[in-house]
Amino acid sequence: MRIILGSIVMIAGIGGLTLWGATERGPGVEDQIRVAAEAATRGAVHSIKAIVSGRDITLTGIADTEEELATIVAALDKVEGHRGINFDTVDVIPVADPYSTALAKAGDGSLNVSGFIPNAAAAATLEQAGVVGATDLPLASGAPDQWEAAFTAGADALASLDHGNFALTSTKAMLSGVALSAQRAEAARSALANMPSGYETVTEIEVNDPGVVTFELRYDPVTGLDLDGSIPETLGPDGIAAAMGLPAPSGEIVTTDAAMEGLGDMLTELSAVLPDLNGLTLRVEDGQVAEATAQVLPGLDIALVGSVLSEALGRISVDFTDPVIDAEPGTTRQNIATGETEVLHEGHWLVKPDFDVAGAVCTERAQDLQEERRIGFLTGSAELDKPSLAVINDLAGLVLHCTQAYGMRVTIGGHTDSDGDENENFALSVARANAVRNALAARGISPQKMVAIGYGETEPIASNDTEEGRAANRRTTFDWQG
């Protein structure tokens, strides 16, 4: 009886230990196996994941080679406590021999790639750099050492060419294509020289350099720059656009190692007169300005604009043609030189303000417009000086905007300093106010919306004892009622 009872107690004890081991020790062993398995797969070239269930290990993902997979399995086989390893679901990528990848650049700058890629990270990097199809390339092992550095050097070299091809076959790098100047060809060769040690390079670069600066530049206030011909490599199309304060030009452009002295400075000076132009054509031959044709905006003085334009272009003669305005009245456009929205009104392109009309706001805006460029007159006369015509053009858009609302009218005030006879100053101020009113009416502003009043010397804003004060007092004011 005692023997039977003892056996029962012993069996119960063994069962309890087994249950304790399963509930208390089991999860701990599984966690240890999982940590060890993750460490064994962490250095894989591609993504290999170890799934641990109980004491069994299952591998999934992509192995770079059979050797890499065998190394991982051998490491897992040493994990203490594991029971079995299943790696049937791991795909081993093929070996490429020779290992070849090619990059093609079209004339529009687009890039296309073909061949093999060593891993997903390299494919993503190429795709982000604008290489179309990089992430669709098949994975293959067998890439030579420092493959990514070699391919990057080739891609950098190809970037200096207008169009061409770069092919990396094992450790042989081949670059061919067309460079638009000797400088760009040299830049391509210099980039290719960054190949890692052990790589062989072959280059076939054709230089398409006309050797002379010859181009035609066309400016339009809506479409911007259009450029055809050969320009200095040192400036390039972006440099020309930057000098003129405009977006990059369109057109058929090549660069040359030839120089044109002072071209950048000339274009920078030219940018100052662009707001006064409705079009410009500039022809350069053999590094010299050969011809210039321009259209001056209606309402401006052609002689004044022409003198500024001629000075900017090296004092050459400029031919002027009538502005071509092929648009219906009320048409709006964005002036690319000024950034302003303009509306066609009575044959004039007037700036179209963007604010709600209110008397005080309109008065303030008129003052702001005259902060840097004031309306001026010939000495002792009611004749507007030539620079004032551009100011009148700007003010016409504001007056049109502010008088369109019901009941809104503007009072144009003429003011003089205290020099001379008081009565003569009063008469001069009336004449000058009317001259401004007439100039605005010529730009399509309704005369019924404008009142001209002369104040003479009665409303000074500065002391008449200094020249600066007297200049400040000689002014034209705009006040809105309604």
XYZ file of N, CA and C in Angstrom, residues 365-375 391 395 475-478:
51
model
N -2.524 104.612 -50.698
C -1.832 103.902 -51.782
C -1.237 104.889 -52.793
N -1.942 105.978 -53.072
C -1.413 106.991 -53.997
C -0.150 107.630 -53.440
N -0.124 107.857 -52.129
C 1.083 108.407 -51.497
C 2.233 107.415 -51.593
N 1.926 106.136 -51.355
C 2.972 105.112 -51.406
C 3.586 105.006 -52.804
N 2.751 105.134 -53.834
C 3.258 105.023 -55.201
C 4.263 106.117 -55.536
N 4.138 107.270 -54.850
C 5.024 108.398 -55.143
C 6.192 108.513 -54.167
N 6.393 107.484 -53.343
C 7.495 107.534 -52.388
C 8.843 107.587 -53.099
N 9.016 106.740 -54.120
C 10.303 106.668 -54.803
C 10.304 107.397 -56.142
N 9.161 107.435 -56.822
C 9.074 108.100 -58.127
C 7.907 109.074 -58.086
N 8.212 110.357 -57.957
C 7.163 111.369 -57.850
C 6.849 111.974 -59.210
N 5.649 112.505 -59.309
C 5.261 113.245 -60.515
C 6.049 114.552 -60.533
N 5.173 107.050 -63.792
C 4.421 107.187 -62.547
C 2.931 107.341 -62.853
N -0.180 105.171 -61.517
C -1.300 105.790 -60.812
C -2.625 105.575 -61.549
N 4.436 119.110 -55.070
C 3.921 117.745 -55.115
C 2.526 117.717 -55.724
N 2.082 116.490 -56.017
C 0.708 116.257 -56.482
C 0.054 115.287 -55.509
N -1.114 115.632 -55.027
C -1.800 114.757 -54.052
C -3.072 114.185 -54.663
N -3.490 113.059 -54.104
C -4.708 112.377 -54.530
C -5.534 112.070 -53.297
